[in-house]
Each structure stands twice: as C-alpha cells, then as structure tokens.
Tab-separated table of C-alpha atoms and ligand atoms in Angstrom:
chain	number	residue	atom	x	y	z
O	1	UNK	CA	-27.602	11.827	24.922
O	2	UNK	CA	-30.839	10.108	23.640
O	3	UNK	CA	-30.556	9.349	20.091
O	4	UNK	CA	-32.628	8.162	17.716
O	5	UNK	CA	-30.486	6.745	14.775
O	6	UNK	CA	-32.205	6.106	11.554
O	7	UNK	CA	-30.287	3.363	9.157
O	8	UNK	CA	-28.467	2.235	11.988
O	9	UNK	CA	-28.686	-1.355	10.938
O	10	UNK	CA	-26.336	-0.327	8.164
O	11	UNK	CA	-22.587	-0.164	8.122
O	12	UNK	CA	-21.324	3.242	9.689
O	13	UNK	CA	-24.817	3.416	11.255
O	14	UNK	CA	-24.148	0.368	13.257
O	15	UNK	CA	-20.702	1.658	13.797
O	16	UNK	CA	-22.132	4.681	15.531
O	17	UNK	CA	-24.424	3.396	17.474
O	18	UNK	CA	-21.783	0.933	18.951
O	19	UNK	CA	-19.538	3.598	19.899
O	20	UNK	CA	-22.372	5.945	21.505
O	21	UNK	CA	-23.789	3.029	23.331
O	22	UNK	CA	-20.709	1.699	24.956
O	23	UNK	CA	-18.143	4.762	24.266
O	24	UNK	CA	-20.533	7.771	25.555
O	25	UNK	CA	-23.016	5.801	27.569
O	26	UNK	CA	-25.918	7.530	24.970
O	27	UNK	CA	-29.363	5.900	24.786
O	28	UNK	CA	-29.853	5.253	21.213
O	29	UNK	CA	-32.967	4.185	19.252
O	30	UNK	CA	-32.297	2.719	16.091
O	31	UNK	CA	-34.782	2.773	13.188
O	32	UNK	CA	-34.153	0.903	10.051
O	33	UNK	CA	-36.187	-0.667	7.251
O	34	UNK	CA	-33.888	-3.504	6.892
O	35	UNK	CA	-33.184	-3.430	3.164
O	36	UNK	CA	-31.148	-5.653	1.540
O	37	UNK	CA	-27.740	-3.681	2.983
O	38	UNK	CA	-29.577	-3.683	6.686
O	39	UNK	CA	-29.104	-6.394	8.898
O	40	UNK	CA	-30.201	-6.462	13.064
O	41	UNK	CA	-26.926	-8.739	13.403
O	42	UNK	CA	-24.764	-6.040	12.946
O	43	UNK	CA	-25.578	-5.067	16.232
O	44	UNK	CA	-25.822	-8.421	17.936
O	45	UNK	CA	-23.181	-7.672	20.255
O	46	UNK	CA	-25.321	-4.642	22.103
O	47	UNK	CA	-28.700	-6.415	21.176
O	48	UNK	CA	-30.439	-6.704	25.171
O	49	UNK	CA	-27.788	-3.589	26.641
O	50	UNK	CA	-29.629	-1.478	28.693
O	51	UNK	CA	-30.290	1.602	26.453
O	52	UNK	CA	-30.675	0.336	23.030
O	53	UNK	CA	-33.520	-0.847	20.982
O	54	UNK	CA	-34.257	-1.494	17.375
O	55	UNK	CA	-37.461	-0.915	15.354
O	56	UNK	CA	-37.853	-2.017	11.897
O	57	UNK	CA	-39.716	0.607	10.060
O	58	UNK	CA	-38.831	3.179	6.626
O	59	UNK	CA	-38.047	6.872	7.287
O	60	UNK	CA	-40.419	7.371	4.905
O	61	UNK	CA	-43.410	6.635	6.706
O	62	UNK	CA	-44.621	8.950	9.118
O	63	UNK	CA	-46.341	6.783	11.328
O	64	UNK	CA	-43.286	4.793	11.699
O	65	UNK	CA	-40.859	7.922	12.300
O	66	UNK	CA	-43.850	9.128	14.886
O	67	UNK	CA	-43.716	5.334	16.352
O	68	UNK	CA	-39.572	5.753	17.157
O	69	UNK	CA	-39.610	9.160	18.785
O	70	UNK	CA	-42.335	8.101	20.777
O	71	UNK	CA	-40.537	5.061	22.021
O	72	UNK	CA	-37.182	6.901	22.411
O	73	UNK	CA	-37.772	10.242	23.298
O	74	UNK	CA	-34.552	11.399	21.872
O	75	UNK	CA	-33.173	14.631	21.708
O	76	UNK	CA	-31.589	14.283	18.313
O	77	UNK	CA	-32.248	12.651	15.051
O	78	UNK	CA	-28.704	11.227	13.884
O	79	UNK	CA	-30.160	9.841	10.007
O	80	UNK	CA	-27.749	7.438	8.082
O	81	UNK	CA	-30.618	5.711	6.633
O	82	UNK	CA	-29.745	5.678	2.600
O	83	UNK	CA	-29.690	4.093	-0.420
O	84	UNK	CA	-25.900	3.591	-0.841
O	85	UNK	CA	-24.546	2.198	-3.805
O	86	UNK	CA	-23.795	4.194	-6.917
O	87	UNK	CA	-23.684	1.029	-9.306
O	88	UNK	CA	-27.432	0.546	-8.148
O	89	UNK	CA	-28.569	3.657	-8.318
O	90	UNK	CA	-27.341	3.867	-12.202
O	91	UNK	CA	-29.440	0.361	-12.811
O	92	UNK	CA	-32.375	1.311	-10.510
O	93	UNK	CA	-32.774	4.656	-9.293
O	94	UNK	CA	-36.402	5.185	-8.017
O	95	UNK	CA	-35.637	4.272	-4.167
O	96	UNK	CA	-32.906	6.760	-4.016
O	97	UNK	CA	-35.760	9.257	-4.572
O	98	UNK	CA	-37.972	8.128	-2.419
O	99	UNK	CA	-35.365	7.762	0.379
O	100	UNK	CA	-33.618	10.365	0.462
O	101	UNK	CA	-35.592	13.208	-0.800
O	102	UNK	CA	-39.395	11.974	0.818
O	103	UNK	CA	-37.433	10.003	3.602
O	104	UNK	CA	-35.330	13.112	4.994
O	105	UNK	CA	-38.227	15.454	4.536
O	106	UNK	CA	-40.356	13.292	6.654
O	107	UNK	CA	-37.597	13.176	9.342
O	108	UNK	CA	-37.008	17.209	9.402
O	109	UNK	CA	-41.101	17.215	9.881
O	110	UNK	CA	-40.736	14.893	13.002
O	111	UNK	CA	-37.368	17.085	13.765
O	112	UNK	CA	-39.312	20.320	13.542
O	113	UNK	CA	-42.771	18.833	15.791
O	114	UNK	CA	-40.966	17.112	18.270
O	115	UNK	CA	-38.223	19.866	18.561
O	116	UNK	CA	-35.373	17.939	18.120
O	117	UNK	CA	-31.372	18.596	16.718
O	118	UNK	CA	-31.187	17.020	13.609
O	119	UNK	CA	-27.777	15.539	12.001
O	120	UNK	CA	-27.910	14.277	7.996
O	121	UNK	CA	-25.161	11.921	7.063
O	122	UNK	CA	-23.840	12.905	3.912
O	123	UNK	CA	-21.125	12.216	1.489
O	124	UNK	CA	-18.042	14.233	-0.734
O	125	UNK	CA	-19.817	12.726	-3.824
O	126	UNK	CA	-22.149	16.009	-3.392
O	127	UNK	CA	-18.783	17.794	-4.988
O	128	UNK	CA	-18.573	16.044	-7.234
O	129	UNK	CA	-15.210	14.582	-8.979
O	130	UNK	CA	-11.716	16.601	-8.717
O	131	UNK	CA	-8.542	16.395	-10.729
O	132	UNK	CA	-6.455	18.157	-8.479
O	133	UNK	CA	-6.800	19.532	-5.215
O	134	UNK	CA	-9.560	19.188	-2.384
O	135	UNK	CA	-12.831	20.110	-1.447
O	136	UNK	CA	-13.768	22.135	1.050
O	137	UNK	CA	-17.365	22.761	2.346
O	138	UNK	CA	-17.507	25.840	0.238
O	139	UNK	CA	-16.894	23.955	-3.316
O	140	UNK	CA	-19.917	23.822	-5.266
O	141	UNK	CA	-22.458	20.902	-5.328
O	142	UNK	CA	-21.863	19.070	-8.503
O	143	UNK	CA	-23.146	15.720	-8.212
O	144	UNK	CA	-23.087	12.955	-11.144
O	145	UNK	CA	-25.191	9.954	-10.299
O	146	UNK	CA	-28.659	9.234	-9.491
O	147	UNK	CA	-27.130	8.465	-5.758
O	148	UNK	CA	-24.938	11.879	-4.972
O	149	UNK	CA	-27.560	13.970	-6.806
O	150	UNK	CA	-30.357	12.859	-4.266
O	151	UNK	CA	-28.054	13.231	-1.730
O	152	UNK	CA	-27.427	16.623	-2.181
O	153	UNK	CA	-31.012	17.518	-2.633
O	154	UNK	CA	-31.471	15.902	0.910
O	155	UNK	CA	-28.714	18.118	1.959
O	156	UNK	CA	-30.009	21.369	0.513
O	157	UNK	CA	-33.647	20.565	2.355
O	158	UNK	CA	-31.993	19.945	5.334
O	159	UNK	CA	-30.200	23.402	4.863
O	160	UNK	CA	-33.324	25.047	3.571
O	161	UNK	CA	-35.520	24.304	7.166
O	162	UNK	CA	-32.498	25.747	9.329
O	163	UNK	CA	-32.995	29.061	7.384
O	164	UNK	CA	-36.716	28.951	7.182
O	165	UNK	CA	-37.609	27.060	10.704
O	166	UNK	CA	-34.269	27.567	12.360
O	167	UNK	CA	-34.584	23.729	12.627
O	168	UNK	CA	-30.934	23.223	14.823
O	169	UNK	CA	-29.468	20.793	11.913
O	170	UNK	CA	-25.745	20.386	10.882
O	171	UNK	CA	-24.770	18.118	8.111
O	172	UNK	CA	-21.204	15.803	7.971
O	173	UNK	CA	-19.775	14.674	4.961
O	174	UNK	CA	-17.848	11.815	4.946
O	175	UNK	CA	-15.338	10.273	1.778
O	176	UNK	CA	-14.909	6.383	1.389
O	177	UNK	CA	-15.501	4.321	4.369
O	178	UNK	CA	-14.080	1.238	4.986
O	179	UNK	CA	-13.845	-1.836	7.764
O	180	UNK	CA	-15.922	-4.202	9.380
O	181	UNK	CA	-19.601	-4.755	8.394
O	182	UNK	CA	-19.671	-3.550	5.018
O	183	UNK	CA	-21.569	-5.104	2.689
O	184	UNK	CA	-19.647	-6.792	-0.075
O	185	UNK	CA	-21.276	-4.674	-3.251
O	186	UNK	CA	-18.649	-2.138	-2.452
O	187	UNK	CA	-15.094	-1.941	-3.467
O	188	UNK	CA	-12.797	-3.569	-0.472
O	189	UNK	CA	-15.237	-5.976	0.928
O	190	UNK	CA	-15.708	-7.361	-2.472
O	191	UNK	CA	-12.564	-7.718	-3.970
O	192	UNK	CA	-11.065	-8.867	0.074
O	193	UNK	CA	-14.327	-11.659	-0.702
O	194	UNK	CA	-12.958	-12.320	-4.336
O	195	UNK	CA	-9.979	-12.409	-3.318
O	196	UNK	CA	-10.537	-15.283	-0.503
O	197	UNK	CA	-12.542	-17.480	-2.637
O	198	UNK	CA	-10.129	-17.343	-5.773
O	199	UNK	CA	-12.937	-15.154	-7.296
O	200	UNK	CA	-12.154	-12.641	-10.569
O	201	UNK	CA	-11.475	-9.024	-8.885
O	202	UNK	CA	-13.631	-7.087	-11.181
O	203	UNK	CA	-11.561	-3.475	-11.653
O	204	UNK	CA	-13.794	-0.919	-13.327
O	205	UNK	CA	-11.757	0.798	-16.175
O	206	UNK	CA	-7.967	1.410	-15.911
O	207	UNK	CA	-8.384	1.683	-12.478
O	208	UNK	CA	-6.769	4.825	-12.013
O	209	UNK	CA	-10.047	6.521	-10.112
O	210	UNK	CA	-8.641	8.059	-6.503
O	211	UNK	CA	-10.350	7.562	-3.317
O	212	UNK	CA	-9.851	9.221	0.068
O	213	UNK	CA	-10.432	6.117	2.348
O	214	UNK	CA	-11.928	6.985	6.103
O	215	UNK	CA	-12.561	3.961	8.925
O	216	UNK	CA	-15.955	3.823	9.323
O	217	UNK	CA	-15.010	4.265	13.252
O	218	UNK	CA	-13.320	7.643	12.318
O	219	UNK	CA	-16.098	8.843	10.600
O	220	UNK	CA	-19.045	7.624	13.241
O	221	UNK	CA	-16.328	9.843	15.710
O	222	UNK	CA	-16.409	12.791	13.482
O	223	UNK	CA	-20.089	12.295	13.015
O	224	UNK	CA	-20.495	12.675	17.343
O	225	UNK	CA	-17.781	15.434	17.293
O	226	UNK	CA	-20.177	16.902	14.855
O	227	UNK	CA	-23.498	16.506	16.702
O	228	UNK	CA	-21.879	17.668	20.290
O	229	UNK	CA	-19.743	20.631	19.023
O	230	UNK	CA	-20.816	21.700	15.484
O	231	UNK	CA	-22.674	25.161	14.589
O	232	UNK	CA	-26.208	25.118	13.482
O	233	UNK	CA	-26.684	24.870	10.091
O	234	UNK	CA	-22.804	24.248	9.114
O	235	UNK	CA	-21.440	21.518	6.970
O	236	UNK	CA	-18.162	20.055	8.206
O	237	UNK	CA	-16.397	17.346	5.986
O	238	UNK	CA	-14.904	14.633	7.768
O	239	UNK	CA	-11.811	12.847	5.206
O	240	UNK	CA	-9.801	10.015	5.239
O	241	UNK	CA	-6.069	10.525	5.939
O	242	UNK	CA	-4.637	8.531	2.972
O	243	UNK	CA	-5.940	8.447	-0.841
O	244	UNK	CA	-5.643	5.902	-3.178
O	245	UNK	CA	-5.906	5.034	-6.609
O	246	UNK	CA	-8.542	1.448	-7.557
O	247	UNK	CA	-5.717	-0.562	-8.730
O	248	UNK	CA	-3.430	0.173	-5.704
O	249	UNK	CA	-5.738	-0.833	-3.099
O	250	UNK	CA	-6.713	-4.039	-5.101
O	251	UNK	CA	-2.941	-4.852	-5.034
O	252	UNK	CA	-2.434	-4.420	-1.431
O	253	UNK	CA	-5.827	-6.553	-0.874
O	254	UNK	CA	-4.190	-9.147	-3.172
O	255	UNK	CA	-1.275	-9.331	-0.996
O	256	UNK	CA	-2.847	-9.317	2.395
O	257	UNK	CA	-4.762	-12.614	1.017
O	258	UNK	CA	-2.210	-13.804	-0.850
O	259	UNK	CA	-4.293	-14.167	-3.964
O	260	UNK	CA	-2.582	-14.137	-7.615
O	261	UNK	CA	-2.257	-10.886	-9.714
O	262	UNK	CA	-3.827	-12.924	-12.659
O	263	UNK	CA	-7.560	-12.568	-10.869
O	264	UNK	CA	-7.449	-8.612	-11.339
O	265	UNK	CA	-10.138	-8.137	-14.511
O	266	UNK	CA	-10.543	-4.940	-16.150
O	267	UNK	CA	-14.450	-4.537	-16.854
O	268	UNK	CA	-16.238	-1.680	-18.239
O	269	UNK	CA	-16.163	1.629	-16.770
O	270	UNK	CA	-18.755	2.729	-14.350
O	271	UNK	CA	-20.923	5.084	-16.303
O	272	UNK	CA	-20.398	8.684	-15.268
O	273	UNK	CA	-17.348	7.392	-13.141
O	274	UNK	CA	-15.889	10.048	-10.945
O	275	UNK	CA	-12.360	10.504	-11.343
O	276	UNK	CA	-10.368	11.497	-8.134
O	277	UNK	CA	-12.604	12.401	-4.693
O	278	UNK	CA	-10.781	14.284	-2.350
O	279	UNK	CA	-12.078	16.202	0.988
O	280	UNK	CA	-10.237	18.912	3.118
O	281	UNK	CA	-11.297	18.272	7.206
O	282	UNK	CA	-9.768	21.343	8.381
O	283	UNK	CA	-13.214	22.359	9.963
O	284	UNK	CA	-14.226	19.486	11.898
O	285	UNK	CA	-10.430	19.140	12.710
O	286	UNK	CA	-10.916	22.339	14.587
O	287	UNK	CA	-13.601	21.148	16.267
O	288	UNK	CA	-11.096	18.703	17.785
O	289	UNK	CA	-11.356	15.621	15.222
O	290	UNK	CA	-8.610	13.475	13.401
O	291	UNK	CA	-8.551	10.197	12.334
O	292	UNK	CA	-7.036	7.846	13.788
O	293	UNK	CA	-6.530	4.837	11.558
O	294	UNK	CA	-4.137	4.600	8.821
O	295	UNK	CA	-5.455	3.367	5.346
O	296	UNK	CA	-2.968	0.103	5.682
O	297	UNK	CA	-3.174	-0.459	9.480
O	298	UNK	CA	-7.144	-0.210	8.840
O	299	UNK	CA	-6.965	-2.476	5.260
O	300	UNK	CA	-4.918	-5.317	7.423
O	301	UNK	CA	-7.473	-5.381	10.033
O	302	UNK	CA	-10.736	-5.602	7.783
O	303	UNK	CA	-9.145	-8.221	5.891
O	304	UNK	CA	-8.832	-10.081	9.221
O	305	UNK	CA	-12.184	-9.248	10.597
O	306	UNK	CA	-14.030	-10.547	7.020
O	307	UNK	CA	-11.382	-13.817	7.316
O	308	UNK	CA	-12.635	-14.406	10.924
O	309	UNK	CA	-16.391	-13.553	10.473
O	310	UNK	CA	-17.629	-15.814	7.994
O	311	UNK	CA	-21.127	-16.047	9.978
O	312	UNK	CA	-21.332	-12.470	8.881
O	313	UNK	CA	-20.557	-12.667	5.099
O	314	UNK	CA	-21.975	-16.291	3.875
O	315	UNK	CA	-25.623	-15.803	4.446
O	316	UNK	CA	-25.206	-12.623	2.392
O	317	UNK	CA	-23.118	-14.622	-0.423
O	318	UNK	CA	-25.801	-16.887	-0.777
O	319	UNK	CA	-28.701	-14.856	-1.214
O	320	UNK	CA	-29.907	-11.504	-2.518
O	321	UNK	CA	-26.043	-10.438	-3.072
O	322	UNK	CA	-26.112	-13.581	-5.681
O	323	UNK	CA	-28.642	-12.095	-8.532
O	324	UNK	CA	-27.229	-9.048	-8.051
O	325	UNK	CA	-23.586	-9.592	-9.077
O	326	UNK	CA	-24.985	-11.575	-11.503
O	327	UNK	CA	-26.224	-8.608	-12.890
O	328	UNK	CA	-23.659	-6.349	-12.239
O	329	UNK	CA	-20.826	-8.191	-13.578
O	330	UNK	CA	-22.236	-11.462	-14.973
O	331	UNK	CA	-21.392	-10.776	-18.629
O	332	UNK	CA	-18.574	-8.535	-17.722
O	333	UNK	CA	-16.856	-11.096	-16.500
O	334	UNK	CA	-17.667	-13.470	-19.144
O	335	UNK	CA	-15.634	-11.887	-21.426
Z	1	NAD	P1	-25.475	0.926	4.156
Z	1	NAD	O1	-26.010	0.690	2.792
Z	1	NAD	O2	-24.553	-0.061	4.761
Z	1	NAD	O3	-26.680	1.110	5.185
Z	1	NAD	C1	-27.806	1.879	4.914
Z	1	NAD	C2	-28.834	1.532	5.986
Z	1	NAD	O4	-30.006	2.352	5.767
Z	1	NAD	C3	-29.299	0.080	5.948
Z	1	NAD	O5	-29.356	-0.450	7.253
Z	1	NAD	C4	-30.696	0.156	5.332
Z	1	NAD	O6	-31.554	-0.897	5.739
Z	1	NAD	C5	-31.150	1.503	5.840
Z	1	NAD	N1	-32.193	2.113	5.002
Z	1	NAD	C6	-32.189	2.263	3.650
Z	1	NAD	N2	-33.314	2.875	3.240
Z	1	NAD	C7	-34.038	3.116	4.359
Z	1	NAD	C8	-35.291	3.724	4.590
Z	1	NAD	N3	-36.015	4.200	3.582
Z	1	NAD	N4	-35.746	3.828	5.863
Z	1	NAD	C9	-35.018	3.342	6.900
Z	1	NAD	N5	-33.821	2.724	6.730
Z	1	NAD	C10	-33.337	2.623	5.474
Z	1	NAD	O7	-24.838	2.372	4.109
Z	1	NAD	P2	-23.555	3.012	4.813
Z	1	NAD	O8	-22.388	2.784	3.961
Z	1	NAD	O9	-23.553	2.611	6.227
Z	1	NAD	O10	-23.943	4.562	4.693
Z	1	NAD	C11	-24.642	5.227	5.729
Z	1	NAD	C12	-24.769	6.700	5.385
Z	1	NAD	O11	-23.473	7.262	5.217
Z	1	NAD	C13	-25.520	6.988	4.085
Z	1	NAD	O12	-26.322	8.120	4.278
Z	1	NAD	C14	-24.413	7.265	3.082
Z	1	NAD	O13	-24.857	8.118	2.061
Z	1	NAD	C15	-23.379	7.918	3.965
Z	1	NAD	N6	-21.992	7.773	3.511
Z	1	NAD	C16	-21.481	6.545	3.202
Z	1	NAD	C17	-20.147	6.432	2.846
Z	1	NAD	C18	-19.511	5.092	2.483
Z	1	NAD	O14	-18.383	5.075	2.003
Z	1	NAD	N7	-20.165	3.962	2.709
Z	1	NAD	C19	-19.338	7.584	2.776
Z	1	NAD	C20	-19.898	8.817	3.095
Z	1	NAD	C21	-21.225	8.901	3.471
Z	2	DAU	O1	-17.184	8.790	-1.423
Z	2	DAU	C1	-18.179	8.383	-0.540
Z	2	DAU	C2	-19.015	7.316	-1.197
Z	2	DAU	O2	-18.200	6.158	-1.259
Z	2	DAU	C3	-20.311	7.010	-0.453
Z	2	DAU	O3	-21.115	8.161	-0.445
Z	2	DAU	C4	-21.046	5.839	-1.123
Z	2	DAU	O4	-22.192	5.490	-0.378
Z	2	DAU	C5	-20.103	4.655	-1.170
Z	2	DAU	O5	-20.717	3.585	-1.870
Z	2	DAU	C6	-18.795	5.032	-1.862
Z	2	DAU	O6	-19.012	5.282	-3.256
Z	2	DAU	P1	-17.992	4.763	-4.386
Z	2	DAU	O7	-18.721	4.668	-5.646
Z	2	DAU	O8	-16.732	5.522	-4.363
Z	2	DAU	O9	-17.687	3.291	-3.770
Z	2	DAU	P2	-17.557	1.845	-4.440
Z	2	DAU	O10	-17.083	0.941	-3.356
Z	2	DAU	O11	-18.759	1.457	-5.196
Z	2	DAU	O12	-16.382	2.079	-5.473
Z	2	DAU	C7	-15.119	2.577	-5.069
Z	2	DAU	C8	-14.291	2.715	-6.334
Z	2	DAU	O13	-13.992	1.410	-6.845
Z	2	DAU	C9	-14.988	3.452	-7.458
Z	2	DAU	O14	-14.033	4.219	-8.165
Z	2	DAU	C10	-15.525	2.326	-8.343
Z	2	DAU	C11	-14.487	1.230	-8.177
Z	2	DAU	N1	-14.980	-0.155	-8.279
Z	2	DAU	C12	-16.034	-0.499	-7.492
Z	2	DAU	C13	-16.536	-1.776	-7.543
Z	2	DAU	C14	-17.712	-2.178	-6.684
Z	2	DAU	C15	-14.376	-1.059	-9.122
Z	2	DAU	O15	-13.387	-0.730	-9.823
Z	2	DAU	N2	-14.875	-2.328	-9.181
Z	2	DAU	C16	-15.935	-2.733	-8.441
Z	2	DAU	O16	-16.348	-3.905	-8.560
C-alpha cells in the first residue's frame, strides 16, 4: 500500500510506519509537525529506505496536507498526528482544539478530494472511565478531559463524512500503549527514567487508577489489520491483554531497575482522573488480531531498550521536557 501517515514522527506513529515499511513492504509518507513529542530520529533506522520520506508540516494546514499527497500519492490517510497528553491538555488546552478538531477536518477534506481511505487513530478515553466491566464499541462516548473530549469530536466528524460523503473511513481505538520511543511525560517511561537516575516516582493519588496496557507494536498491528480488513465506517477497539493498577506497575518498574521503594511519592490527584479504563477487542479479534506481548515480557524489554538508548532519552531530559516537569510536579514534589 501507499500510505501517507500523519504524526508518524510520534511514538506508535513511528511504530507503524516501521512495521509497514519493512513488515508489508508499504510505501509510506510521513507528515508531522514535529512538536515537542515529534522527533525525525525515531525513524533513523529507515531514514534513506527506498519508500519512505518525511515532511515536516501541521495537519492543520491545507497547503501542507495538499503538499504530502502530492508527493506520496497514497491511497490511504493513516492520521496519528495528536496532541497526547492528558496532564497538558488540563494546563493548556487550546492545541488539542486546533489539532484534532481543525486538523482531522482538514485531513477528511484532502481524504474526500483526493479520494482516499481514511483511518483516525483514536483512544478508549472516548468511553470514558469504568468501575467494572469493559467497553465495547457500542458504550457511549463519555469523555472527561480537554484531550479525550476532542478526541471524540474528531471521531464523531470522521463518522459524520462516512454517512454524509460515504468517505471509506474506519476508526481504531487503542488503550495504554507502552515500549520503545515514548516520550518520558507519560507514566512508564517516566517513572523507568526516575527510576534510573534515583529520581522521586511521582504517583498521582492512591494510585489505585487501572490501565489496560497494549505494546505499541500490537496496536500499530491492529491499526493495519484495521485498515486492510475493517468495514467502512466501523469502530474496532484494539486492548491490551493485561490491566493494571498505577502502583503495581510502578513496583514492578522499581524492581526491574532495582531502585528503592522509598522514591515512590504520592502527589496530588490528576484533576478529573479516570478511574479504571478497560476495552473489549472481540471485533478486531475477529478480524484476525491478538496481541502478542505480555504486559511483563513487554515492561522487561522497554526497561532495557530506555537503559540501552540513552542517545534517545538525554537530549529530551535536557531540554523542553525540563520546564515542563518543572511545572508539572515542581512543587508537588517539594512537599
Ligand atoms: P505522541 O505524542 O508520541 O506523537 C504525536 C505525534 O503527532 C508527534 O510526532 C507530533 O509531532 C505529531 N503532531 C502533533 N500535532 C500535530 C499536528 N497538528 N500536525 C502534524 N503532526 C502533529 O503520541 P502517540 O502516543 O504516538 O499517539 C499517537 C496517536 O495514538 C494519537 O492520536 C493518540 O491519541 C492515539 N493513542 C495513543 C495512546 C497512548 O497510550 N499513547 C493510546 C491510544 C491512542
Ligand atoms: O488510554 C489511552 C490513553 O493513554 C491515550 O489516549 C493517551 O494519549 C495516553 O497519554 C494515555 O493516557 P493516560 O492519562 O492514561 O496516560 P499517562 O501515562 O499520562 O498516565 C497513566 C496513568 O498513570 C494515569 O492513571 C495517571 C497516572 N500517572 C501518570 C503520570 C504521568 C501518575 O500516577 N503519575 C504520573 O507522573
């Protein structure tokens, strides 16, 4: 396939495009504005393969969108290109709206001109938080923070122009990625980073919130089972095969470092914090998807992968990551 793959500088984005490239031989175009969670090294491996390019540019922009398709001539429009953090989009929300709700719009338009199949990344934060069961793709969109409630109004405007243009879209909805190339604002890169350099571990709460933790490389597969085999205008959730309460998988990081107990801090709660995410994957499962990484097999090898790529991590220590955990937990962590 020829695929143009917005935010594919990112984490699972760059995860994706790794396995199309060199798993499914696919052309693939990546477009990414190269915010602060975007980097071109996380695809330094593939940079000068036959088949792949990169061009900086926001989803946002039409020209730039037109720019991409016209250098890739893809077929379909895979868009992981997001705002991603919840803690930031409490302090500063306005470039989750712009983003996701002017960003994706702008994308269906170039979808619906150029004729292309068009996939939106999403996330089980759409649903909302649950006590006790699991989600399925019917549950109802309940979203709590400035991040999962512009999400789902991507989502419904993705769904709302394959009713109305019978633009060929699908949408996957993935629960708490993990592994290599994550950027250390989230939970297991941060306290694995913590962790390493002797570093407070920074527990929000009591940290009794659940979370149903997915490999990034099983999603980015459920995401191209998705795009090859899913129905037009279907959702299919794609879950992680183990959950896991905060404080649980800070203790297993503690012991795969061999860090002491006595860093573990309990800060303030996140505001709005959902409880317990949990996603059924029955659907995409029939498709012919299951994960393949358990949540401890997967932990022990990120832990290894962020040990052995400090060329990765330390530029991103020492700059823009700096001020903001300053903010985020400076006085927190002050006592
Ligand atoms: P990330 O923050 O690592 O990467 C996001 C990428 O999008 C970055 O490369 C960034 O530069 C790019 N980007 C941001 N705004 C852009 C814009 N306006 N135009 C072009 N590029 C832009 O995120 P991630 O964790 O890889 O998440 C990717 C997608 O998967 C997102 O849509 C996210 O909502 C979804 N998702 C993430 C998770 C998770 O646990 N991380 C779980 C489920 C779904
Ligand atoms: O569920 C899918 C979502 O998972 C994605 O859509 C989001 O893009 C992604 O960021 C992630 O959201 P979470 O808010 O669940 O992830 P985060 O890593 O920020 O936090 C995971 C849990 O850990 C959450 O309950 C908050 C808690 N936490 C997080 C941080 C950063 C802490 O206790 N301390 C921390 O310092």
């Amino acid at each position: 396939m020829k695929l143009l793959v917005c935010g594919g500088a990112g984490f699972i984005g760059s995860t994706f495009a790794r396995q199309r490239l060199l798993e499914h031989g696919d052309e693939v175009t990546v477009l990414d504005k190269l915010t602060y969670a975007g980097r071109e090294e996380n695809l330094r491996d593939v940079a000068g393969r036959d088949g792949y390019s990169f061009l900086r540019g926001a989803i946002e922009e039409p020209e730039a969108v037109a720019a991409a398709i016209a250098a890739g001539r893809p077929e379909a429009i895979v868009n992981f290109a997001a705002e991603t953090h919840v803690d930031r989009s409490i302090a500063e929300p306005d470039a989750f709206v712009r983003t996701h709700a002017l960003g994706t719009y702008v994308l269906l338009e170039a979808a619906r001109e150029h004729g292309l199949a068009y996939l939106q990344v999403s996330t089980d934060e759409v649903y909302g938080s649950i006590e006790l069961g699991t989600f399925t793709e019917e549950s109802p969109l309940r979203p709590s923070s400035p991040y999962s409630a512009t999400k789902t109004g991507a989502d419904l405007l993705v769904q709302s122009y394959f009713h109305t243009y019978g633009l060929p879209a699908t949408i996957c909805r993935g629960s708490n990625n993990y592994g290599p190339y994550q950027y250390p604002e989230k939970l297991i890169p941060l306290m694995i980073l913590n962790a390493l350099h002797g570093d407070p571990l920074p527990v929000y709460g009591d940290g009794m919130q659940v979370r149903n933790w997915i490999h990034a490389s099983d999603f980015a597969r459920a995401i191209g089972h998705v795009l090859e085999h899913g129905r037009h205008g279907e959702v299919y959730n794609a879950g992680g095969p183990d959950e896991e309460a905060n404080i649980e998988v800070v203790r297993r990081i503690i012991e795969l470092t061999g860090a002491s107990e006595s860093l573990i801090e309990h800060v303030a709660d996140r505001p709005g914090h959902d409880r317990r995410y949990s996603l059924s994957s029955e659907k995409v499962r029939a498709l012919g998807w299951e994960p393949r990484v358990r949540f401890q097999e997967g932990l022990e090898e990120t832990v290894r992968w962020y040990r052995e790529n400090r060329w990765w991590w330390e530029p991103i220590r020492s700059g823009e990551y700096r001020e903001y955990y300053a903010r985020q937990y400076g006085r927190a962590l002050q006592g």
